[in-house]
Amino acid sequence: MTNWTLAARAAKMNPSAIREILKLTDRPGIISLAGGLPSPKAFPLQEFTAACNTVMARDGAAALQYATSEGYAPLRQAVADMLPWAVDPDQVLITTGSQQALDLIGKVFLDKDSRMLVETPTYLGALQAFAPQEPIAVSVASDDDGILVEDFAAKAGTGADKARLAYVLPNFQNPTGRTMTEARRAALVAKAAELGIPLIEDNPYGDLWFGEAPPAPLTARNPEGCIYMGSFSKVLAPGLRLGYIVAPKAIYPKLLQAKQAADLHTPGFNQRVVAEVIKDGFLDRHVPTIRALYKQQRDTMLAALEHEMAGLDVKWTRPAGGMFLWVRLPEGMNAQALLPAAVERNVAFVPGAPFYADHPDTRTLRLSYVTATSDEIRTAIAALAAAVRAHQ
């Protein structure tokens, strides 16, 4: 009999709570408000069909060949050009989705028991990506305006215990939907620079604003003290698995080496197709259609919550963009315990506890408003409210 001995880090690899819940959505009749899946209505199918044909006709052999680890040069240039501060394309590393970007950052900067700071709550996928490196993830107190800078300083650590990095999502955060204010951004960047703590700025949702664009990125304020992460998943299509890192030149080579070891390079065909699609300002024309769609669906969900949760002590955020809102159940309730009752009523959500690095708030849950139709949203929120009433 063969004995398979697992590495110690394998014990730190846990299934995604979201991916496990998505299995429930295979059940007929389930309306899922769980996954962060962009609406297929927003996928520019015609443009991709044309771009695929163009790439194959123009340089199909090169598109199907091995490629450089850094990424397709015209796409790296396009990324540099669309960011609101001076970026050299040599600072841009194309990744296989921003989930890979998180994995590479974890491998390069974190050792066992390294301190890292995260928001309260934070993106579950980041905690999952960093976990195999066995860091100590420390939650920094946060409010509707973002991370609390005083608590950031208090938890930064000193000496060998000093935080290696701080991971933040300033725009329409996953899971809460909140946006960090201008004042909080300025204070956080200044304090991080003073303490010498690198900021990892994850910005997959920043273009999905409904009223006005969010304040300038953290990285624009201190490019040498930040790593910036972006993605084409939310503005084009997630199946392409295309993300990117913008890193200071001093640390770029190590991220590149980690990328080479991980997968040699992100699929070159995908990179060429995206470069073809976004040339000539396509995103400037396309993204407003996504904003309009998601705003309408957010408004539908907020109206449904107001109507269906009347008389219940349920609170929720009012995101100014992005894909999610955050719900807090009445005193004494547990979102994980509520989930089976909701699924019996044909609605699924993500319990909030897995989004906390420590001391989870079990009364919280995340809802996505971008994939379900308006009618499905209204039906699902009514079912969720019925489950809350029954569970009380």
Tab-separated table of C-alpha atoms in Angstrom:
chain	number	residue	atom	x	y	z
A	1	MET	CA	0.000	0.000	0.000
A	2	THR	CA	1.397	3.404	-0.996
A	3	ASN	CA	1.821	5.980	1.761
A	4	TRP	CA	1.260	9.531	0.583
A	5	THR	CA	2.979	11.952	2.938
A	6	LEU	CA	1.626	15.459	2.553
A	7	ALA	CA	3.698	18.572	3.069
A	8	ALA	CA	2.831	20.504	6.208
A	9	ARG	CA	1.610	23.388	4.052
A	10	ALA	CA	-1.016	21.140	2.485
A	11	ALA	CA	-2.881	21.161	5.772
A	12	LYS	CA	-3.293	24.909	5.303
A	13	MET	CA	-5.026	24.432	1.945
A	14	ASN	CA	-8.740	24.585	2.577
A	15	PRO	CA	-11.670	24.505	0.170
A	16	SER	CA	-13.180	27.858	-0.726
A	17	ALA	CA	-16.414	28.414	1.177
A	18	ILE	CA	-17.771	30.167	-1.899
A	19	ARG	CA	-16.854	27.326	-4.270
A	20	GLU	CA	-18.470	24.800	-1.933
A	21	ILE	CA	-21.665	26.843	-1.774
A	22	LEU	CA	-21.704	27.215	-5.560
A	23	LYS	CA	-22.208	23.448	-5.738
A	24	LEU	CA	-25.622	24.066	-4.192
A	25	THR	CA	-26.588	26.171	-7.163
A	26	ASP	CA	-26.593	23.098	-9.380
A	27	ARG	CA	-29.875	22.191	-7.722
A	28	PRO	CA	-32.834	23.036	-9.980
A	29	GLY	CA	-34.672	26.193	-8.987
A	30	ILE	CA	-31.936	27.678	-6.780
A	31	ILE	CA	-31.383	31.423	-7.180
A	32	SER	CA	-27.770	32.081	-6.291
A	33	LEU	CA	-26.786	35.376	-4.691
A	34	ALA	CA	-23.576	33.670	-3.574
A	35	GLY	CA	-20.970	33.721	-6.316
A	36	GLY	CA	-19.115	36.786	-7.518
A	37	LEU	CA	-19.787	35.889	-11.131
A	38	PRO	CA	-20.029	38.801	-13.566
A	39	SER	CA	-23.241	38.913	-15.580
A	40	PRO	CA	-22.910	37.080	-18.922
A	41	LYS	CA	-25.003	39.914	-20.369
A	42	ALA	CA	-21.877	42.059	-20.041
A	43	PHE	CA	-19.609	39.793	-22.095
A	44	PRO	CA	-18.720	41.428	-25.457
A	45	LEU	CA	-19.192	38.287	-27.534
A	46	GLN	CA	-19.037	39.878	-30.974
A	47	GLU	CA	-15.849	41.758	-30.174
A	48	PHE	CA	-14.186	38.591	-28.892
A	49	THR	CA	-15.240	36.590	-31.931
A	50	ALA	CA	-13.769	39.239	-34.229
A	51	ALA	CA	-10.591	39.521	-32.142
A	52	CYS	CA	-10.030	35.748	-32.137
A	53	ASN	CA	-10.328	35.685	-35.913
A	54	THR	CA	-7.958	38.642	-36.268
A	55	VAL	CA	-5.327	37.155	-33.960
A	56	MET	CA	-5.377	33.802	-35.731
A	57	ALA	CA	-5.247	35.360	-39.185
A	58	ARG	CA	-2.500	37.846	-38.307
A	59	ASP	CA	-0.152	35.798	-36.098
A	60	GLY	CA	-1.845	32.551	-35.138
A	61	ALA	CA	1.396	30.565	-34.877
A	62	ALA	CA	2.887	33.056	-32.412
A	63	ALA	CA	-0.357	33.140	-30.418
A	64	LEU	CA	-0.216	29.357	-30.006
A	65	GLN	CA	3.506	29.210	-29.168
A	66	TYR	CA	5.269	29.518	-25.810
A	67	ALA	CA	5.686	33.161	-24.825
A	68	THR	CA	7.621	35.392	-22.428
A	69	SER	CA	6.812	35.149	-18.735
A	70	GLU	CA	6.396	38.913	-18.372
A	71	GLY	CA	3.429	38.948	-20.735
A	72	TYR	CA	2.518	40.144	-24.222
A	73	ALA	CA	4.249	43.495	-24.699
A	74	PRO	CA	1.304	45.387	-26.269
A	75	LEU	CA	-0.967	44.268	-23.422
A	76	ARG	CA	1.573	45.347	-20.802
A	77	GLN	CA	1.776	48.725	-22.541
A	78	ALA	CA	-2.036	48.975	-22.577
A	79	VAL	CA	-2.166	48.295	-18.835
A	80	ALA	CA	0.500	50.916	-18.152
A	81	ASP	CA	-1.348	53.464	-20.297
A	82	MET	CA	-4.703	53.021	-18.571
A	83	LEU	CA	-3.448	53.558	-15.012
A	84	PRO	CA	-3.674	57.058	-13.473
A	85	TRP	CA	-0.004	57.420	-12.557
A	86	ALA	CA	3.262	57.023	-14.469
A	87	VAL	CA	3.861	53.302	-15.029
A	88	ASP	CA	6.648	51.761	-17.079
A	89	PRO	CA	5.422	48.647	-18.942
A	90	ASP	CA	8.478	46.899	-17.496
A	91	GLN	CA	6.699	47.100	-14.128
A	92	VAL	CA	3.674	45.175	-15.442
A	93	LEU	CA	3.505	41.394	-14.986
A	94	ILE	CA	0.569	39.631	-16.654
A	95	THR	CA	-0.852	36.904	-14.415
A	96	THR	CA	-3.330	34.065	-14.807
A	97	GLY	CA	-6.072	35.975	-13.037
A	98	SER	CA	-5.507	38.130	-9.988
A	99	GLN	CA	-5.793	34.979	-7.878
A	100	GLN	CA	-2.401	33.983	-9.252
A	101	ALA	CA	-1.120	37.448	-8.423
A	102	LEU	CA	-2.028	36.809	-4.782
A	103	ASP	CA	-0.300	33.430	-4.875
A	104	LEU	CA	2.906	34.924	-6.304
A	105	ILE	CA	2.942	37.751	-3.762
A	106	GLY	CA	2.480	35.261	-0.931
A	107	LYS	CA	5.334	33.071	-2.160
A	108	VAL	CA	7.737	35.983	-2.564
A	109	PHE	CA	7.029	37.906	0.648
A	110	LEU	CA	5.648	35.568	3.305
A	111	ASP	CA	7.357	32.975	5.470
A	112	LYS	CA	5.871	30.779	8.159
A	113	ASP	CA	4.597	32.996	10.983
A	114	SER	CA	5.165	36.212	9.017
A	115	ARG	CA	2.760	38.891	10.202
A	116	MET	CA	0.437	40.311	7.553
A	117	LEU	CA	-2.338	42.846	8.016
A	118	VAL	CA	-5.783	42.603	6.450
A	119	GLU	CA	-9.049	44.504	6.658
A	120	THR	CA	-11.977	43.354	8.788
A	121	PRO	CA	-13.470	41.534	6.921
A	122	THR	CA	-11.333	40.834	3.849
A	123	TYR	CA	-11.411	38.897	0.596
A	124	LEU	CA	-11.695	35.179	1.302
A	125	GLY	CA	-9.669	34.275	-1.793
A	126	ALA	CA	-6.699	36.260	-0.512
A	127	LEU	CA	-6.729	34.457	2.819
A	128	GLN	CA	-6.894	31.184	0.901
A	129	ALA	CA	-4.043	32.150	-1.442
A	130	PHE	CA	-1.741	33.252	1.376
A	131	ALA	CA	-2.567	30.358	3.740
A	132	PRO	CA	-0.054	27.785	2.368
A	133	GLN	CA	2.799	30.142	3.306
A	134	GLU	CA	1.521	29.874	6.912
A	135	PRO	CA	1.568	33.569	7.787
A	136	ILE	CA	-0.162	35.077	10.790
A	137	ALA	CA	-3.002	37.132	9.332
A	138	VAL	CA	-3.986	39.952	11.675
A	139	SER	CA	-7.298	41.745	11.238
A	140	VAL	CA	-7.153	45.532	11.433
A	141	ALA	CA	-10.307	47.240	12.661
A	142	SER	CA	-12.291	48.770	9.806
A	143	ASP	CA	-15.429	50.871	9.398
A	144	ASP	CA	-17.547	52.128	6.503
A	145	ASP	CA	-14.664	54.375	5.382
A	146	GLY	CA	-12.132	51.555	5.290
A	147	ILE	CA	-9.246	50.431	7.454
A	148	LEU	CA	-8.682	52.355	10.726
A	149	VAL	CA	-5.210	53.828	10.522
A	150	GLU	CA	-4.688	53.997	14.305
A	151	ASP	CA	-5.336	50.263	14.608
A	152	PHE	CA	-3.140	49.650	11.551
A	153	ALA	CA	-0.254	51.319	13.386
A	154	ALA	CA	-1.055	49.486	16.617
A	155	LYS	CA	-0.963	46.092	14.914
A	156	ALA	CA	2.008	46.730	12.614
A	157	GLY	CA	4.412	44.933	14.940
A	158	THR	CA	8.096	45.660	15.482
A	159	GLY	CA	11.437	44.003	14.816
A	160	ALA	CA	11.202	40.434	13.566
A	161	ASP	CA	7.454	40.555	14.201
A	162	LYS	CA	6.886	43.580	11.963
A	163	ALA	CA	4.206	43.096	9.302
A	164	ARG	CA	5.628	42.026	5.935
A	165	LEU	CA	2.711	43.542	4.064
A	166	ALA	CA	-0.840	44.857	4.362
A	167	TYR	CA	-3.510	43.661	1.935
A	168	VAL	CA	-6.319	46.098	1.152
A	169	LEU	CA	-9.212	46.494	-1.315
A	170	PRO	CA	-10.036	50.213	-1.332
A	171	ASN	CA	-12.783	50.173	-4.003
A	172	PHE	CA	-16.190	48.489	-3.540
A	173	GLN	CA	-14.568	45.909	-1.334
A	174	ASN	CA	-15.284	42.220	-1.549
A	175	PRO	CA	-17.187	41.295	0.608
A	176	THR	CA	-18.687	44.482	2.085
A	177	GLY	CA	-18.990	46.763	-0.943
A	178	ARG	CA	-17.492	49.681	1.017
A	179	THR	CA	-15.112	52.240	-0.485
A	180	MET	CA	-12.163	53.811	1.314
A	181	THR	CA	-12.481	57.593	1.511
A	182	GLU	CA	-9.925	60.074	0.192
A	183	ALA	CA	-8.934	61.095	3.722
A	184	ARG	CA	-8.497	57.487	4.850
A	185	ARG	CA	-6.413	56.640	1.763
A	186	ALA	CA	-4.088	59.554	2.321
A	187	ALA	CA	-3.680	58.691	6.006
A	188	LEU	CA	-3.105	54.974	5.344
A	189	VAL	CA	-0.477	55.564	2.647
A	190	ALA	CA	1.340	58.076	4.857
A	191	LYS	CA	1.314	55.756	7.878
A	192	ALA	CA	2.408	52.715	5.853
A	193	ALA	CA	5.294	54.720	4.372
A	194	GLU	CA	6.286	55.967	7.834
A	195	LEU	CA	6.311	52.405	9.193
A	196	GLY	CA	7.899	50.920	6.063
A	197	ILE	CA	5.065	48.443	5.486
A	198	PRO	CA	4.312	47.577	1.833
A	199	LEU	CA	0.687	47.909	0.737
A	200	ILE	CA	-0.828	45.301	-1.584
A	201	GLU	CA	-3.662	47.139	-3.355
A	202	ASP	CA	-6.212	44.822	-4.987
A	203	ASN	CA	-8.521	46.666	-7.385
A	204	PRO	CA	-10.704	44.318	-9.450
A	205	TYR	CA	-13.860	46.434	-9.066
A	206	GLY	CA	-12.586	50.021	-9.302
A	207	ASP	CA	-14.082	50.693	-12.756
A	208	LEU	CA	-17.547	49.516	-11.698
A	209	TRP	CA	-18.694	52.766	-10.054
A	210	PHE	CA	-22.321	53.874	-10.256
A	211	GLY	CA	-22.251	57.593	-9.475
A	212	GLU	CA	-18.718	58.906	-9.514
A	213	ALA	CA	-15.284	57.353	-9.781
A	214	PRO	CA	-13.561	56.446	-6.497
A	215	PRO	CA	-10.555	58.438	-5.230
A	216	ALA	CA	-7.085	57.890	-6.682
A	217	PRO	CA	-5.445	54.509	-6.005
A	218	LEU	CA	-3.172	54.041	-3.017
A	219	THR	CA	-0.351	53.098	-5.365
A	220	ALA	CA	-0.619	56.395	-7.254
A	221	ARG	CA	0.335	58.133	-3.987
A	222	ASN	CA	3.422	56.013	-3.264
A	223	PRO	CA	4.344	53.779	-6.226
A	224	GLU	CA	7.561	52.558	-4.600
A	225	GLY	CA	5.731	51.418	-1.472
A	226	CYS	CA	2.865	49.520	-3.081
A	227	ILE	CA	2.074	46.597	-5.343
A	228	TYR	CA	-1.038	47.127	-7.457
A	229	MET	CA	-3.251	44.298	-8.698
A	230	GLY	CA	-5.847	44.531	-11.449
A	231	SER	CA	-7.979	42.201	-13.525
A	232	PHE	CA	-9.812	41.938	-16.829
A	233	SER	CA	-12.312	39.507	-15.294
A	234	LYS	CA	-14.865	42.093	-14.192
A	235	VAL	CA	-14.680	44.409	-17.225
A	236	LEU	CA	-14.390	41.802	-20.002
A	237	ALA	CA	-14.792	38.135	-19.010
A	238	PRO	CA	-13.515	35.992	-16.112
A	239	GLY	CA	-12.982	32.858	-18.200
A	240	LEU	CA	-9.936	34.471	-19.820
A	241	ARG	CA	-8.084	34.332	-16.466
A	242	LEU	CA	-6.168	37.542	-17.123
A	243	GLY	CA	-4.901	39.742	-14.325
A	244	TYR	CA	-1.824	41.825	-13.723
A	245	ILE	CA	0.619	43.081	-11.121
A	246	VAL	CA	2.264	46.508	-11.189
A	247	ALA	CA	5.331	46.337	-8.957
A	248	PRO	CA	8.325	48.529	-8.121
A	249	LYS	CA	11.269	47.596	-10.336
A	250	ALA	CA	13.328	46.552	-7.311
A	251	ILE	CA	11.005	43.640	-6.498
A	252	TYR	CA	9.656	42.835	-9.973
A	253	PRO	CA	12.369	40.219	-10.785
A	254	LYS	CA	11.409	37.988	-7.840
A	255	LEU	CA	7.720	38.101	-8.775
A	256	LEU	CA	8.711	37.218	-12.336
A	257	GLN	CA	10.777	34.248	-11.115
A	258	ALA	CA	7.825	33.026	-9.055
A	259	LYS	CA	5.638	33.355	-12.152
A	260	GLN	CA	8.117	31.371	-14.258
A	261	ALA	CA	8.141	28.580	-11.695
A	262	ALA	CA	4.341	28.549	-11.426
A	263	ASP	CA	3.241	28.302	-15.062
A	264	LEU	CA	5.929	29.724	-17.397
A	265	HIS	CA	3.466	32.297	-18.737
A	266	THR	CA	-0.205	33.202	-18.945
A	267	PRO	CA	-1.817	31.909	-22.171
A	268	GLY	CA	-0.482	34.054	-25.004
A	269	PHE	CA	-3.551	33.591	-27.162
A	270	ASN	CA	-5.768	35.070	-24.442
A	271	GLN	CA	-3.399	37.997	-23.992
A	272	ARG	CA	-3.342	38.800	-27.700
A	273	VAL	CA	-7.105	38.577	-27.968
A	274	VAL	CA	-7.627	40.968	-25.047
A	275	ALA	CA	-5.050	43.381	-26.453
A	276	GLU	CA	-6.959	43.334	-29.740
A	277	VAL	CA	-10.337	43.855	-28.052
A	278	ILE	CA	-9.289	46.803	-25.880
A	279	LYS	CA	-7.355	48.727	-28.507
A	280	ASP	CA	-8.933	51.976	-29.731
A	281	GLY	CA	-10.606	52.737	-26.394
A	282	PHE	CA	-13.093	49.856	-26.310
A	283	LEU	CA	-13.203	49.734	-22.493
A	284	ASP	CA	-14.224	53.405	-22.355
A	285	ARG	CA	-17.281	52.497	-24.416
A	286	HIS	CA	-18.010	49.107	-22.882
A	287	VAL	CA	-17.588	49.573	-19.131
A	288	PRO	CA	-20.406	52.193	-18.839
A	289	THR	CA	-22.858	49.533	-20.053
A	290	ILE	CA	-21.736	47.243	-17.213
A	291	ARG	CA	-22.101	50.065	-14.694
A	292	ALA	CA	-25.651	50.777	-15.849
A	293	LEU	CA	-26.656	47.113	-15.630
A	294	TYR	CA	-25.151	46.559	-12.189
A	295	LYS	CA	-26.543	49.820	-10.806
A	296	GLN	CA	-30.053	48.820	-11.825
A	297	GLN	CA	-29.627	45.410	-10.179
A	298	ARG	CA	-28.139	46.928	-7.027
A	299	ASP	CA	-31.113	49.303	-6.818
A	300	THR	CA	-33.478	46.344	-7.213
A	301	MET	CA	-31.793	44.477	-4.358
A	302	LEU	CA	-31.780	47.513	-2.056
A	303	ALA	CA	-35.484	48.133	-2.716
A	304	ALA	CA	-36.267	44.460	-2.104
A	305	LEU	CA	-34.350	44.477	1.178
A	306	GLU	CA	-36.191	47.602	2.325
A	307	HIS	CA	-39.538	45.977	1.546
A	308	GLU	CA	-38.967	42.383	2.625
A	309	MET	CA	-36.859	42.974	5.741
A	310	ALA	CA	-39.276	45.517	7.246
A	311	GLY	CA	-39.689	44.863	10.964
A	312	LEU	CA	-36.558	42.723	11.156
A	313	ASP	CA	-33.378	43.966	12.782
A	314	VAL	CA	-31.364	43.346	9.613
A	315	LYS	CA	-28.729	45.844	8.429
A	316	TRP	CA	-26.978	46.094	5.056
A	317	THR	CA	-24.481	48.236	3.179
A	318	ARG	CA	-25.347	50.503	0.240
A	319	PRO	CA	-22.389	50.056	-2.132
A	320	ALA	CA	-21.560	52.846	-4.577
A	321	GLY	CA	-20.217	50.334	-7.085
A	322	GLY	CA	-18.906	46.822	-7.496
A	323	MET	CA	-20.802	43.557	-7.167
A	324	PHE	CA	-21.650	42.921	-3.506
A	325	LEU	CA	-23.462	44.130	-0.451
A	326	TRP	CA	-23.000	42.982	3.133
A	327	VAL	CA	-25.815	41.986	5.469
A	328	ARG	CA	-25.875	41.679	9.262
A	329	LEU	CA	-28.536	39.510	10.831
A	330	PRO	CA	-30.349	40.152	14.133
A	331	GLU	CA	-28.727	39.466	17.491
A	332	GLY	CA	-28.408	35.755	18.213
A	333	MET	CA	-28.594	34.592	14.592
A	334	ASN	CA	-25.883	32.718	12.707
A	335	ALA	CA	-25.600	33.033	8.933
A	336	GLN	CA	-24.076	29.571	8.510
A	337	ALA	CA	-27.010	28.063	10.398
A	338	LEU	CA	-29.439	30.117	8.310
A	339	LEU	CA	-28.046	28.891	4.978
A	340	PRO	CA	-29.818	25.480	4.870
A	341	ALA	CA	-33.145	27.168	5.634
A	342	ALA	CA	-32.506	29.629	2.795
A	343	VAL	CA	-31.516	26.851	0.381
A	344	GLU	CA	-34.767	25.038	1.209
A	345	ARG	CA	-36.486	28.199	-0.003
A	346	ASN	CA	-34.341	28.119	-3.162
A	347	VAL	CA	-31.931	30.963	-2.410
A	348	ALA	CA	-28.182	30.751	-1.695
A	349	PHE	CA	-25.785	33.277	-0.145
A	350	VAL	CA	-22.274	33.225	1.322
A	351	PRO	CA	-21.998	33.274	5.141
A	352	GLY	CA	-19.641	36.015	6.295
A	353	ALA	CA	-17.440	34.157	8.800
A	354	PRO	CA	-14.842	32.869	6.254
A	355	PHE	CA	-14.052	36.476	5.244
A	356	TYR	CA	-12.482	37.177	8.653
A	357	ALA	CA	-8.846	36.401	9.428
A	358	ASP	CA	-9.784	36.163	13.105
A	359	HIS	CA	-12.759	36.760	15.405
A	360	PRO	CA	-15.460	36.252	12.753
A	361	ASP	CA	-18.824	37.948	12.972
A	362	THR	CA	-21.150	34.978	12.454
A	363	ARG	CA	-24.166	37.264	11.941
A	364	THR	CA	-22.871	38.506	8.582
A	365	LEU	CA	-23.434	37.316	5.012
A	366	ARG	CA	-22.578	38.449	1.480
A	367	LEU	CA	-25.043	38.936	-1.361
A	368	SER	CA	-24.150	39.441	-5.029
A	369	TYR	CA	-26.585	41.417	-7.181
A	370	VAL	CA	-24.938	41.131	-10.594
A	371	THR	CA	-25.773	37.659	-11.936
A	372	ALA	CA	-29.450	37.168	-11.039
A	373	THR	CA	-32.156	39.003	-12.974
A	374	SER	CA	-34.240	41.705	-11.283
A	375	ASP	CA	-37.185	39.325	-10.927
A	376	GLU	CA	-34.905	36.655	-9.452
A	377	ILE	CA	-33.444	39.188	-7.016
A	378	ARG	CA	-36.900	40.156	-5.758
A	379	THR	CA	-37.896	36.487	-5.399
A	380	ALA	CA	-34.650	35.591	-3.655
A	381	ILE	CA	-34.764	38.444	-1.136
A	382	ALA	CA	-38.369	37.561	-0.273
A	383	ALA	CA	-37.268	33.968	0.322
A	384	LEU	CA	-34.301	35.104	2.407
A	385	ALA	CA	-36.551	37.284	4.556
A	386	ALA	CA	-38.914	34.350	5.066
A	387	ALA	CA	-35.960	32.206	6.163
A	388	VAL	CA	-34.844	34.900	8.641
A	389	ARG	CA	-38.344	35.147	10.126
A	390	ALA	CA	-38.623	31.376	10.431
A	391	HIS	CA	-35.165	31.054	11.932
A	392	GLN	CA	-35.823	33.684	14.594
